[in-house]
Short mmCIF file of C-alpha atoms in Angstrom, two decimals:
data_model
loop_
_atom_site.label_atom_id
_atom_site.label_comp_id
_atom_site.label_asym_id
_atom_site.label_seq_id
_atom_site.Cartn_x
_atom_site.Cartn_y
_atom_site.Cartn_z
CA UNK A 1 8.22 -2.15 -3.43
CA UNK A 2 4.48 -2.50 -3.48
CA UNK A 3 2.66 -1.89 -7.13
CA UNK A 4 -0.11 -4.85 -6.45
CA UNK A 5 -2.71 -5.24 -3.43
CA UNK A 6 -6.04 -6.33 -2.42
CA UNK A 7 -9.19 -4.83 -0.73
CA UNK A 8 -11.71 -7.41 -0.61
CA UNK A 9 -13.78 -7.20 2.81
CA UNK A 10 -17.38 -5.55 3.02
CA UNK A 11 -17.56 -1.91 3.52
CA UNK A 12 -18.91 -2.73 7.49
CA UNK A 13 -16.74 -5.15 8.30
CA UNK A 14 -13.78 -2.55 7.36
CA UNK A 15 -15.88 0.20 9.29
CA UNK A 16 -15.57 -1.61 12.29
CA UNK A 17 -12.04 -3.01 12.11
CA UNK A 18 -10.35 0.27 11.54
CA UNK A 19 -12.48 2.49 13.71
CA UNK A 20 -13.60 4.42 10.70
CA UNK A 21 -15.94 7.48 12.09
CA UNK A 22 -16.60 8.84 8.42
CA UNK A 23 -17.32 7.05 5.14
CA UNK A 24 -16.52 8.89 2.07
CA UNK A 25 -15.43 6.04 -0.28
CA UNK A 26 -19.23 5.99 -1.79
CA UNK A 27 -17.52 4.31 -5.01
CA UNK A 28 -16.37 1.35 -3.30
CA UNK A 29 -15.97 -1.74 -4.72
CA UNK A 30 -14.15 -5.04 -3.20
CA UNK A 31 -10.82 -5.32 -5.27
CA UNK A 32 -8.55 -8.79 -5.89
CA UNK A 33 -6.25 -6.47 -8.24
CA UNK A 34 -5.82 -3.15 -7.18
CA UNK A 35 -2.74 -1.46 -9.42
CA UNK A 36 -1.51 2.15 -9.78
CA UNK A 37 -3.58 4.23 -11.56
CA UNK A 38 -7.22 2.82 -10.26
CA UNK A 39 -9.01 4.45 -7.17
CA UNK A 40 -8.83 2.57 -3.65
CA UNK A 41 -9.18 3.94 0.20
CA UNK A 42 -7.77 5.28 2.35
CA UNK A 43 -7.93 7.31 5.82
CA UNK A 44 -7.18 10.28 6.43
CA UNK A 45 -7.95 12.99 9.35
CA UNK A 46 -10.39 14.87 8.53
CA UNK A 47 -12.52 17.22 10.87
CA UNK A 48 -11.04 15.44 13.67
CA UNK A 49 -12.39 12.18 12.33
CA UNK A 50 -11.03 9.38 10.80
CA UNK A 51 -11.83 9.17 7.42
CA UNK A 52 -12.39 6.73 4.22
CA UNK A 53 -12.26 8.21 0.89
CA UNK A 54 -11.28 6.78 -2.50
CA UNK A 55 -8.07 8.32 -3.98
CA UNK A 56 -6.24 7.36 -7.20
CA UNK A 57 -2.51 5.27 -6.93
CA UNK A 58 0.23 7.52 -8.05
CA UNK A 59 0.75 10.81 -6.28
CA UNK A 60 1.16 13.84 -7.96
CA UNK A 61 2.85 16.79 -5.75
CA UNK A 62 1.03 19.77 -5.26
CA UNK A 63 3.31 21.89 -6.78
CA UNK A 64 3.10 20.50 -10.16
CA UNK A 65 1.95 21.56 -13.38
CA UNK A 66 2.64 19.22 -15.61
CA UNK A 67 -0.13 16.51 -16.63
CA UNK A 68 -1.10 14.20 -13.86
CA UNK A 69 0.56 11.40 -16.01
CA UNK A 70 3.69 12.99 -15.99
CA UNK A 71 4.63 11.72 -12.78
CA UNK A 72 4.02 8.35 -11.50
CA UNK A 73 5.13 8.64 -7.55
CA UNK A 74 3.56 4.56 -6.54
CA UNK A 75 6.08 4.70 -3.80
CA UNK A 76 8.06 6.59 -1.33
CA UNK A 77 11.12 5.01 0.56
CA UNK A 78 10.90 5.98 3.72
CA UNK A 79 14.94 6.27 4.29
CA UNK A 80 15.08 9.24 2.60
CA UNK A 81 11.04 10.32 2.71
CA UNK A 82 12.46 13.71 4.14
CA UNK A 83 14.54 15.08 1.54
CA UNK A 84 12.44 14.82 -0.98
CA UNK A 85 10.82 17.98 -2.47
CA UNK A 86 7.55 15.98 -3.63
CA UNK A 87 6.67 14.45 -0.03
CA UNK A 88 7.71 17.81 2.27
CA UNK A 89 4.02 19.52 2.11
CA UNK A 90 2.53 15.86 2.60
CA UNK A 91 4.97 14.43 5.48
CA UNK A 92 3.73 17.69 7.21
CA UNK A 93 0.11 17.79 6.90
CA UNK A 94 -1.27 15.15 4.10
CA UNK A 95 -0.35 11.86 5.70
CA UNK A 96 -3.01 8.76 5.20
CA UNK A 97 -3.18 4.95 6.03
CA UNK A 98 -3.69 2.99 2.48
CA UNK A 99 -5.73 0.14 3.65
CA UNK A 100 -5.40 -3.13 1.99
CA UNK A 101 -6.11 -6.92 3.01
CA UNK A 102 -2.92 -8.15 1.22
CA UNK A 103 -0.62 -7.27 -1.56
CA UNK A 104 1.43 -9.13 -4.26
CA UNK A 105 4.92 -9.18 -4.52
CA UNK A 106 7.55 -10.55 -7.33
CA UNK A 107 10.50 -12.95 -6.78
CA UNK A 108 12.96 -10.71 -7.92
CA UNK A 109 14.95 -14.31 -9.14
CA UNK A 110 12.19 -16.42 -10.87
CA UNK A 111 9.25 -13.62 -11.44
CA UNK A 112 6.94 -15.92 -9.27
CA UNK A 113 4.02 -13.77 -8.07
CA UNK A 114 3.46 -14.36 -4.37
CA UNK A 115 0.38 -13.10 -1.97
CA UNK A 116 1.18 -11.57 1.49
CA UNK A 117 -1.16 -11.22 4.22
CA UNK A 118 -1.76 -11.36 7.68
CA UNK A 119 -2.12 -14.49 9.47
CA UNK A 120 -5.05 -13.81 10.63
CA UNK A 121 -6.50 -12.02 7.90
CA UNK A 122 -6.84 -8.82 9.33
CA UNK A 123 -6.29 -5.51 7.08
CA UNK A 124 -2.68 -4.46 7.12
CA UNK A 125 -2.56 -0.50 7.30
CA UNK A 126 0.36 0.58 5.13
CA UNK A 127 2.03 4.25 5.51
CA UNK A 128 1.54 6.56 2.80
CA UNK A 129 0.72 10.24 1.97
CA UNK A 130 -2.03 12.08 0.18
CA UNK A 131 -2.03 15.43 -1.79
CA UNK A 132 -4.82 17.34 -3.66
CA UNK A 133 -3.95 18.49 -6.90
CA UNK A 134 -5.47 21.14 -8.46
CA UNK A 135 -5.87 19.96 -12.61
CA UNK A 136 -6.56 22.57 -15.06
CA UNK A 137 -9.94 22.76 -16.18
CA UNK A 138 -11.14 19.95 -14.22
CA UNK A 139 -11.94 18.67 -10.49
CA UNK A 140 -9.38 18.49 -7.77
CA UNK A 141 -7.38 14.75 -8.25
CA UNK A 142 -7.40 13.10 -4.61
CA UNK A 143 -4.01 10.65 -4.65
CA UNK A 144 -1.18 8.73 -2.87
CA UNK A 145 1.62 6.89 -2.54
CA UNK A 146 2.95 3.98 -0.71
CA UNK A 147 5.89 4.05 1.35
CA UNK A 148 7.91 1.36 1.56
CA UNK A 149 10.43 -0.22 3.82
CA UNK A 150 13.59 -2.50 4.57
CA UNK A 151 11.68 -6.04 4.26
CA UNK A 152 11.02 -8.13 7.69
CA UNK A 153 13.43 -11.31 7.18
CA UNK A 154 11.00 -13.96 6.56
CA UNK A 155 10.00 -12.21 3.23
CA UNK A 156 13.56 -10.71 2.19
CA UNK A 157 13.87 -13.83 0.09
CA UNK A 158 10.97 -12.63 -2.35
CA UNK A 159 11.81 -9.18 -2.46
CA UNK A 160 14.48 -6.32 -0.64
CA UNK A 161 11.59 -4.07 -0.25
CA UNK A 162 8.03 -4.29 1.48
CA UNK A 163 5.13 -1.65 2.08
CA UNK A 164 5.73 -0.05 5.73
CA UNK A 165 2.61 -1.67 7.91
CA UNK A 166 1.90 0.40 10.82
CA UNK A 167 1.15 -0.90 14.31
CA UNK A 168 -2.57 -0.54 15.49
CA UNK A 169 -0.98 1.70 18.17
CA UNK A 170 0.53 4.16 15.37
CA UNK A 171 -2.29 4.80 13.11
CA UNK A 172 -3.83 7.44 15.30
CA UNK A 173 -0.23 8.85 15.92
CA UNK A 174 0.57 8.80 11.73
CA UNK A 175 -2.92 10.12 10.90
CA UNK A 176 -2.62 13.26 13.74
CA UNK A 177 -0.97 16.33 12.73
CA UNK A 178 -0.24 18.07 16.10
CA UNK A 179 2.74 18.04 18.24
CA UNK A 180 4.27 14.49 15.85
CA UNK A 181 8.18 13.95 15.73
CA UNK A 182 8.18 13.03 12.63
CA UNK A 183 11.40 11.74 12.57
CA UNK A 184 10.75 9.27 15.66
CA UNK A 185 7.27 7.98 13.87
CA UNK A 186 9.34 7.16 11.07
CA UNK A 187 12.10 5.38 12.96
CA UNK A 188 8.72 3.76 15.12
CA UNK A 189 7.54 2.43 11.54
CA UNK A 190 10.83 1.19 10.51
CA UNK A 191 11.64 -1.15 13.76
CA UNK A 192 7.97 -2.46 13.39
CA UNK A 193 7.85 -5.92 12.95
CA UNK A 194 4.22 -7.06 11.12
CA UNK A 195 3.17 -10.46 11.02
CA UNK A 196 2.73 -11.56 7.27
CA UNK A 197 1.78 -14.99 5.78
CA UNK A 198 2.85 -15.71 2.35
CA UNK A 199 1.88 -18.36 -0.69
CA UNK A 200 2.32 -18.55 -4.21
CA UNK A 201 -0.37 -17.51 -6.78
CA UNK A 202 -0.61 -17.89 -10.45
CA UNK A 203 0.38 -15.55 -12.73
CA UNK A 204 -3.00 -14.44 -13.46
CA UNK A 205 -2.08 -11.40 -11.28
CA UNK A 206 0.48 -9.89 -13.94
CA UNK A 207 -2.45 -8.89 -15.88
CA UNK A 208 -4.65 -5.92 -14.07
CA UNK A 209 -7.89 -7.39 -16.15
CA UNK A 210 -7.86 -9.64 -14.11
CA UNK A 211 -9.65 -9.04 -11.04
CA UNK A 212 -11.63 -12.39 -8.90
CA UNK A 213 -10.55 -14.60 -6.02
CA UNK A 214 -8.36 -16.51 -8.50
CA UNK A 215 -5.81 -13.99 -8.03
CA UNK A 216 -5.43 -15.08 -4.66
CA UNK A 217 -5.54 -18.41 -4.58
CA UNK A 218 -2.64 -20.50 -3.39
CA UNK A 219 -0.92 -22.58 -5.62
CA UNK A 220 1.75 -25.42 -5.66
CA UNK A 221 5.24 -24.75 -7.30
CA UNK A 222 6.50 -27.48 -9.81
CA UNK A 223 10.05 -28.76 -8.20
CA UNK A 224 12.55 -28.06 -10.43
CA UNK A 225 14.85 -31.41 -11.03
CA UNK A 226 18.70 -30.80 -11.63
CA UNK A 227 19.36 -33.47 -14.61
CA UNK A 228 22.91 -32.80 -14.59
CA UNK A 229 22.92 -33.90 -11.25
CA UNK A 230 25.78 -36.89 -10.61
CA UNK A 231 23.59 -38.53 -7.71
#
């Protein structure tokens, strides 16, 4: 899964990393912490262009009417992305790249935050989709989810599932709306291979007040010493 990432480079240097030709994230804000519910960006097409804007973690289909805090969609497996009635509009038409310059994951044995990036620091695009939903009485909510993948296998040992990175080469392809199998992007995405560095980090992560480069610093693991042991 992914429910923790970071966002912590300068608006330009982003700008000119992911070719953005439109900046609409006016609120932004470098982030060491970034959990479901808060605002982060992420591109979409828009006009043609490709497009940052600010959307909140947690999408809400389109359809709905219940509160937005009814439903709390962080992630989408992309296995079975298709049959599910809350991403059909969005696969369609309402497809974004949720940018992010790491995330956290969770030994799913110990409960040992670790931070994942790429090796050389570069902003890994994740899939994910975007929907507009109308509240009542109040402003449109922007939001998304993160879609998620089988986990490459020098990170299966932390966790059995990992945010599904895109290749440079497919952003343009997952962003576009025209004349996409969707089924072959997907299957593209899922035999993509994205290089990821890992480390240990304190638990200072598990809380979302917490938000500095201490969540991201690396950090040595005490050895654990078997006492029963007969050597």
């Amino acid at each position: 899964m992914c429910g923790r990432k970071t966002l912590t480079k300068n608006i330009a240097d982003i700008i000119d990393e992911m070719n953005i030709e439109c900046w609409e994230a006016s609120d932004y804000k470098p982030n060491y912490n970034i959990a479901p519910t808060q605002h982060s960006t992420v591109l979409i097409q828009k006009k043609n262009k490709t497009t940052a804007k600010l959307m909140r973690w947690g999408l809400v289909p389109k359809w709905s009417k219940k509160p937005a805090n009814t439903y709390k969609i962080f992630n989408a497996r992309i296995e079975t992305i298709l049959e599910k009635p809350a991403f059909k509009s969005s696969m369609q038409k309402n497809r974004c790249v949720v940018l992010a310059d790491g995330y956290y994951e969770w030994d799913q044995n110990t409960s040992q935050p670790y931070y994942l990036y790429h090796p050389k620091n570069q902003i890994i695009p994740m899939a994910g989709l975007w929907t507009k939903w109308n509240q009542t009485n109040s402003k449109s909510l922007f939001c998304y989810t993160v879609i998620t993948a089988k986990p490459i296998e020098k990170i299966s040992h932390i966790h059995n599932r990992m945010p599904a990175i895109l290749s440079k080469n497919n952003i343009k392809n997952w962003l576009g709306y025209k004349n996409t199998n969707i089924s072959n992007l997907l299957t593209k995405i899922q035999n993509h291979k994205p290089k990821l560095e890992f480390y240990p980090v304190s638990k200072l992560v598990n809380s979302i007040n917490n938000n500095s480069s201490n969540c991201t610093k690396p950090m040595k693991l005490r050895k654990t010493i078997n006492i029963f042991s007969n050597n």
